[in-house]
Structures are given as structure tokens and as C-alpha cells.
XYZ file of C-alpha atoms in Angstrom:
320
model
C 54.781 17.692 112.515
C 57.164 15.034 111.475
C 58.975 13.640 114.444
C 63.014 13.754 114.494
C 65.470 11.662 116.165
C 68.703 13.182 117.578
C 70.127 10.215 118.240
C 73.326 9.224 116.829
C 73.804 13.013 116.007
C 76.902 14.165 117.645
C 78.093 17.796 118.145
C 81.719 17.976 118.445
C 81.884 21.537 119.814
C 80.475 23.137 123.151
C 77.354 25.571 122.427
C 78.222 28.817 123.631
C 75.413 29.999 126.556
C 77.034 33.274 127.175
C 76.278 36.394 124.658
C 79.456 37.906 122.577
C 78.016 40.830 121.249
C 76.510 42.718 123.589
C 74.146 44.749 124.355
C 72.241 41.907 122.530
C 71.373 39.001 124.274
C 71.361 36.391 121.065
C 74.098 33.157 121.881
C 74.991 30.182 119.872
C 72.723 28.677 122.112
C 69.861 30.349 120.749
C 70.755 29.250 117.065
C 71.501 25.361 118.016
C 67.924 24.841 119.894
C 66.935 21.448 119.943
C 63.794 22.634 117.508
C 66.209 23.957 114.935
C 68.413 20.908 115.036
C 65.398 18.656 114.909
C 65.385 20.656 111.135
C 68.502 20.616 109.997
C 68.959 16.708 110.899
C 65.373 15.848 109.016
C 66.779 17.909 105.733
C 70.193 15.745 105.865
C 68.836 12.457 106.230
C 65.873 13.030 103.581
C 68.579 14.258 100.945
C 72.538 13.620 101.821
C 72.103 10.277 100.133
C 71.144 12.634 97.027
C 73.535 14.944 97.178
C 76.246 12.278 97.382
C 75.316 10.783 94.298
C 75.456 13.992 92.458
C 79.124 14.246 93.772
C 79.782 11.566 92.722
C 78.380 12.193 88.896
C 80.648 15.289 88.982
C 83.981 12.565 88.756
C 82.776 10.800 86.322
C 81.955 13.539 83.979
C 85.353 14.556 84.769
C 86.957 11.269 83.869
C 85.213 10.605 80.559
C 86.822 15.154 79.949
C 90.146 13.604 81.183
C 89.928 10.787 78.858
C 89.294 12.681 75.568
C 85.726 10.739 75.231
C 83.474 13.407 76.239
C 82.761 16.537 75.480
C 80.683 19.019 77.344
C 77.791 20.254 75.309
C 73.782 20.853 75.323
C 72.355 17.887 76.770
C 69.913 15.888 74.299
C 67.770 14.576 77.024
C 66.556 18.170 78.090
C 66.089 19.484 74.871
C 62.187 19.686 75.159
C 62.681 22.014 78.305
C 65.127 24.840 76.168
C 62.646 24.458 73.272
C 59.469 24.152 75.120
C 58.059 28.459 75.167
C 55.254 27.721 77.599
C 56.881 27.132 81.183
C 58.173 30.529 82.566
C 59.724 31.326 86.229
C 57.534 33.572 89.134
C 57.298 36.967 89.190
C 60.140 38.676 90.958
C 59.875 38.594 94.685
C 59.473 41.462 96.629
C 62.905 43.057 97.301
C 64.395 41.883 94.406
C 62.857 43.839 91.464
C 65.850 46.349 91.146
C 68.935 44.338 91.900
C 70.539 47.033 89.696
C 73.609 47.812 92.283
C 74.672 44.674 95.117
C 76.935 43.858 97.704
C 78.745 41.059 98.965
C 80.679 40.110 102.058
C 81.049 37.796 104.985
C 78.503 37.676 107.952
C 81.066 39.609 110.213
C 79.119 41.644 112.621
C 80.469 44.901 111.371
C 81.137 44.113 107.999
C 77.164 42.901 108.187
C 76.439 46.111 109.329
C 78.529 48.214 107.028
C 76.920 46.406 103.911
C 73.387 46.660 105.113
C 73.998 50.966 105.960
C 75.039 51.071 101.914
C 73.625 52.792 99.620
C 72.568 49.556 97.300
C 69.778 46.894 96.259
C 70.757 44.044 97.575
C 73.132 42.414 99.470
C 74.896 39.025 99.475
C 75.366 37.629 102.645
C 78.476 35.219 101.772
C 79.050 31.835 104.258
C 81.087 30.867 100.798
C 84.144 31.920 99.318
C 84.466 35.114 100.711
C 84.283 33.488 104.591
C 86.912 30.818 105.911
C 84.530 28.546 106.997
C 85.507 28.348 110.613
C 82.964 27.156 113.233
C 83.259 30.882 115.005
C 83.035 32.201 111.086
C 79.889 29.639 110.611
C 77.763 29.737 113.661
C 78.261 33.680 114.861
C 77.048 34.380 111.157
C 73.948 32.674 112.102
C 73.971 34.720 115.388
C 74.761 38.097 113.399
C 71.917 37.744 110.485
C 69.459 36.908 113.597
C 70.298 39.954 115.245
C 70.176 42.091 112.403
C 67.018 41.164 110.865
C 65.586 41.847 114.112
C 67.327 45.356 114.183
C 68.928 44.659 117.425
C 72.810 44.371 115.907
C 74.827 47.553 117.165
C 77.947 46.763 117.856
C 80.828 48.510 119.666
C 84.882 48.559 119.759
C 87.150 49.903 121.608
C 87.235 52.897 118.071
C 84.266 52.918 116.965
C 80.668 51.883 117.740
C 78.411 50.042 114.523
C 74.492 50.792 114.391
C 71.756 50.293 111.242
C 71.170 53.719 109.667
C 67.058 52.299 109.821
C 64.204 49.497 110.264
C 66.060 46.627 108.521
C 63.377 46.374 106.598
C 63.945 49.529 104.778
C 67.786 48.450 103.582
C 68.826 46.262 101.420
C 67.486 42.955 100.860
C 69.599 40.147 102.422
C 70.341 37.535 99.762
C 72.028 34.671 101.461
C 75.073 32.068 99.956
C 75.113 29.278 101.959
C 78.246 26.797 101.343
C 78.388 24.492 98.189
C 76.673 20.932 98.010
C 80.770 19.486 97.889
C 81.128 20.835 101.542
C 80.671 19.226 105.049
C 80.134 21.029 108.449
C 82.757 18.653 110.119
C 81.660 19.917 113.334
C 78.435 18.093 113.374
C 77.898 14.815 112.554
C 74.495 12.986 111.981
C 74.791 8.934 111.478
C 78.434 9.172 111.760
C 79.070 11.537 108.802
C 79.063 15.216 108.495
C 76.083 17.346 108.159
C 75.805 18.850 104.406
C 77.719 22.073 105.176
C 74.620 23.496 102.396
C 72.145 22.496 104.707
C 73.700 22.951 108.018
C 73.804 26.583 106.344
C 70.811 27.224 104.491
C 68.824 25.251 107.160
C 69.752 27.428 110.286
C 69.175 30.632 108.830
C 66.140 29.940 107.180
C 64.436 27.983 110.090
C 64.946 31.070 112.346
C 64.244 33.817 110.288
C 61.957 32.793 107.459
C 58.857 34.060 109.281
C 60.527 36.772 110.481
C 61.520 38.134 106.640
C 58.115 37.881 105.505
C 56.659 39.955 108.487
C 59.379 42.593 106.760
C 57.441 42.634 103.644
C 60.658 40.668 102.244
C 61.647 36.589 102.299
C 64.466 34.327 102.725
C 66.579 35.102 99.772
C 68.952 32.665 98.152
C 72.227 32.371 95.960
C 73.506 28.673 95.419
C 76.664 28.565 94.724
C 79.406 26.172 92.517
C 76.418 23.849 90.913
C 77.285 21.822 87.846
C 74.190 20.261 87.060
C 70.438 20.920 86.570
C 69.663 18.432 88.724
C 71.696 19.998 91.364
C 69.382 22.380 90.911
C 66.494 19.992 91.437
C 67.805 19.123 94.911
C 68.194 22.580 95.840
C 64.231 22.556 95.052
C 63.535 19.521 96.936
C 65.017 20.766 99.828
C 62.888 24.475 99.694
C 59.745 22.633 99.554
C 60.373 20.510 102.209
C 61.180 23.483 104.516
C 58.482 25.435 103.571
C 56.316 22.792 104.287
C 57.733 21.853 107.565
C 57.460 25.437 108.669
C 54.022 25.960 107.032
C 54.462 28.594 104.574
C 53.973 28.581 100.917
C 55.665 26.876 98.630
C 57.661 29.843 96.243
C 57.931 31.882 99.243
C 62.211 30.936 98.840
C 63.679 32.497 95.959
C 66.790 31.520 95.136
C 70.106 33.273 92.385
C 71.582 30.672 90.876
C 75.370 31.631 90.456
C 76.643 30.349 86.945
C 80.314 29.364 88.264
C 80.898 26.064 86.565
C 81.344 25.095 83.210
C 78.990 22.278 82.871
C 76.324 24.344 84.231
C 76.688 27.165 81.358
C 74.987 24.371 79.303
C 72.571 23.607 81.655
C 71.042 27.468 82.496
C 67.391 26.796 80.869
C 67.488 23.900 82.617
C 68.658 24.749 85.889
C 65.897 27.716 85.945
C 63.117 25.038 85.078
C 64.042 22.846 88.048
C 63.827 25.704 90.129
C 61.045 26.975 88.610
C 58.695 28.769 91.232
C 61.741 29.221 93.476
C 63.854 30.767 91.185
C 65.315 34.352 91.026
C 67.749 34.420 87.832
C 71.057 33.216 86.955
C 74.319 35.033 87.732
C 77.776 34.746 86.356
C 80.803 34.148 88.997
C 83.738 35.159 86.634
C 86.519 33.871 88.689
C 85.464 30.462 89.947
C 83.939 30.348 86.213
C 87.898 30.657 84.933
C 88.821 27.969 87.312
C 86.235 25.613 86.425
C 86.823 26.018 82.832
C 90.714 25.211 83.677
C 89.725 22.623 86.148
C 87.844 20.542 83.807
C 89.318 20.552 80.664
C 92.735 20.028 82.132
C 93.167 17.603 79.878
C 92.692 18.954 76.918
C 95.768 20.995 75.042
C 93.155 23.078 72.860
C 91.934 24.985 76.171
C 94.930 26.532 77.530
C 93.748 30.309 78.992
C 96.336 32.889 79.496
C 96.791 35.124 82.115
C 93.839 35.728 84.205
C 94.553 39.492 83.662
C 93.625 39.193 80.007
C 90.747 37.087 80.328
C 88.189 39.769 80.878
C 84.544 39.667 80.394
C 84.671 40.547 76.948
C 86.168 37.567 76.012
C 84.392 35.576 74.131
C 83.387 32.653 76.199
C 82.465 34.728 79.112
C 80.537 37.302 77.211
């Protein structure tokens, strides 16, 4: 086991010790152990310096759009991975064969609940756009996937009382979107920066329940969200095989849904599949942040101006 260092890693909140939804026992305190820090800290040093540098290749791209120099298109260097037949992705996961009706909300207890009791395939789990990404918001979503996938997350008001309908492991899978590589957790900070908010994400949940999915017959389940290159996608990879490994499972146990939300990524899709390769689960198309990007980027450019969102549907013909 590789040894970790918590020095110089600062939490700038108090851990609560005390449990909020009870009958179940589960606190804050039982997501932040020192174990699961020890994790999350190993994954940020091994691959912030990574992730910064793609950030940084994101404004450049967008300077050379800005500038009228550039335009985005197929890129020639990866041409032998779209026209090479051979290489192929895994075989669907279990869980995720029928993905024919999903779900999506925010880890709120009852809205985690509510999705979960639905009558549907999957379900996305969403620390992302559909979740202000408070610290409460953050941390008791931790708390609130923990609980559930260890069927112990009723939950009462004052109106109405929330229970599972089953064994968790008869409902629908949990797919969870942890924040985007651009974000920080600005509540943490390891080496006097913040933790990747991705990580700090991705890292908690799967370090406590990755073990605990498979004994479900299931996995930890993955979309990544607002990615704009392939080799975003190649991180993403880097960082799956360095947690399987740390918690000694197998490699291509994660499976991760790449969302196509970006334009640059549209002409990257082959690609972004191939870096994932054994990890990955399929592509998916986020409309509206897909819109946005496509404004965002070629702001520039007076050949690109959309009209109302209203009439860009998906029958148009760039998001068909």
C-alpha cells in the first residue's frame, strides 16, 4: 500500500460527528476518514499537475477560434484510431445493458430516494449541473449514496416519511456525475491549492462503495461530464486504474458514460472511447451545455450565430 502524507492538506470546514438523517447512523465523519482522505490526496497529487495543463490547452484552442486561425475539425494526428477496425470497447457491464429509460437528479436524500423507487434503468446521480455545489450539497451526497447502497436510507419529515420500495440491488443502477475537471472543491486544500472538485468527487464515492457495488452484482458507474478533449479522456483513465489498483480490484471493473457536451469533443468521440477503452460505457449527448459550448467557442465567428434556443431542437442538423 502506497503510503500518503496529510501534511500540508488543510480542511477548511469542521467534520460533522453527529448523524443528520436519522434513524441511520452514517456522519460526514464517516465519509472524511483519514483512510479515504489518504485516497483522495494520492489521486490529486499523482494527476492535478495533468489536469491543469489540459485547462490550460482548452484557452489556447480558444484563442487561436477567437483569432480566426483555427478551425475545429477531425484531428490528423488520431486518424489511425477512427480508421483502425480492430480495437473495440468491453462488453456492457452488468446493470447497464438496457439503459433504454434513465433518470437524473441531485443526491438529495429524498430526491435519491424518489429516483431509485422509479420505474427506470438507470439512474444518474448528478454532483454537476443539476446540484449547487455547496459543501452541505457535496459531502451529505456522499453520506446519502452510502446509505442507500447499503439500503439503510429511509428518511422522514414532518409530511411524509421516504423508504426504498426493495434490496437496492434490485433498482436501478446508480450511474454517478461527479463535477467537471475545470472545478475545485475550495473547501479542501492539498499543497496550498484546491482539491480537483472531479476527484474530491469521484474519489469519495468510489473509495467507499466500490466493493460494496460489486457485492450487488453491479459496479461503480460513471458519467464524466463537460470534456473537450480525448485526452481528457485519457486522464479520466489514468485516474480509474490507479484506484482500482489501490483498492485491489480489477482493472475495467469502472465503467464510465462519457457525456458529449462540448464542441471540440464531437470531433474527438472515436477517440475519446479508445482512451477509455476497457472503462468505457458509450457516449451521450448533453443538448443544452452542447448549445452553449457551440456559442461559447465560436463567439467569434459571425457565420455561427444560433437562434433562439426554442428552435434549436434535436433535429437540427448539427445536433442530429
Amino acid at each position: 500500500m502506497v503510503k500518503v502524507s496529510l501534511d500540508n492538506v488543510k480542511l477548511l470546514v469542521d467534520i460533522d460527528k453527529e448523524p443528520f438523517f436519522k434513524p441511520s447512523s452514517t456522519t460526514v465523519g464517516d465519509i472524511l476518514t483519514k483512510d479515504a482522505l489518504e485516497f483522495i490526496v494520492l489521486l490529486h497529487r499523482t494527476f492535478n499537475n495533468k489536469r491543469k495543463q489540459l485547462l490550460e490547452n482548452r484557452q489556447v484552442v480558444q484563442k487561436k477560434l477567437d483569432s480566426g486561425s483555427y478551425h475545429l475539425d477531425f484531428l490528423p494526428e488520431t486518424a489511425n484510431i477512427r480508421n483502425d477496425p480492430t480495437w473495440q470497447g468491453p462488453i456492457l457491464a452488468p446493470g447497464l445493458i438496457n439503459r433504454s429509460t434513465e433518470i437524473t437528479g441531485p443526491p438529495l436524500r429524498n430526491m435519491l430516494i424518489n429516483a431509485l423507487n422509479a420505474p427506470v434503468n438507470t439512474y444518474m446521480t448528478d454532483f454537476e449541473d443539476s446540484a449547487s455545489p455547496t459543501w452541505n450539497n457535496m459531502v451529505y451526497g456522499q453520506v446519502n449514496l452510502y446509505d442507500a447502497i447499503r439500503n439503510q436510507i429511509d428518511f422522514d419529515t414532518p409530511r411524509k416519511s421516504y423508504k426504498l420500495n426493495g434490496n437496492v440491488a434490485n433498482l436501478p443502477t446508480i450511474i454517478v456525475r461527479p463535477r467537471g475537471w475545470h472545478m475545485v472543491e475550495k473547501h479542501l486544500y492539498v499543497d496550498d491549492e484546491p482539491i480537483s472538485a472531479s476527484i474530491f468527487d469521484f474519489g469519495l464515492y468510489f473509495y467507499h462503495n466500490a466493493k460494496e457495488l460489486i457485492k450487488l452484482g453491479k459496479g461503480p458507474y460513471f458519467y464524466l461530464p463537460k470534456m473537450e478533449h480525448h485526452l481528457e479522456a485519457k486522464l479520466w483513465n489514468d485516474v480509474f486504474c490507479v484506484a482500482q489498483d489501490y483498492i485491489g480490484i480489477p482493472r475495467g471493473t469502472i465503467r464510465a458514460t462519457v457525456l458529449i457536451e462540448t464542441l471540440p469533443a464531437a470531433f474527438q468521440m472515436e477517440e475519446i472511447i479508445y482512451q477509455l477503452r476497457q472503462h468505457s460505457s458509450g457516449l451521450n449527448c448533453g443538448r443544452w451545455d452542447y448549445i452553449f459550448s457551440t456559442i461559447k467557442r465560436l463567439r467569434n465567428d459571425p457565420n455561427h450565430i444560433l437562434p433562439n434556443r426554442d428552435q434549436v431542437t434535436m433535429t437540427s442538423p448539427f445536433m442530429d
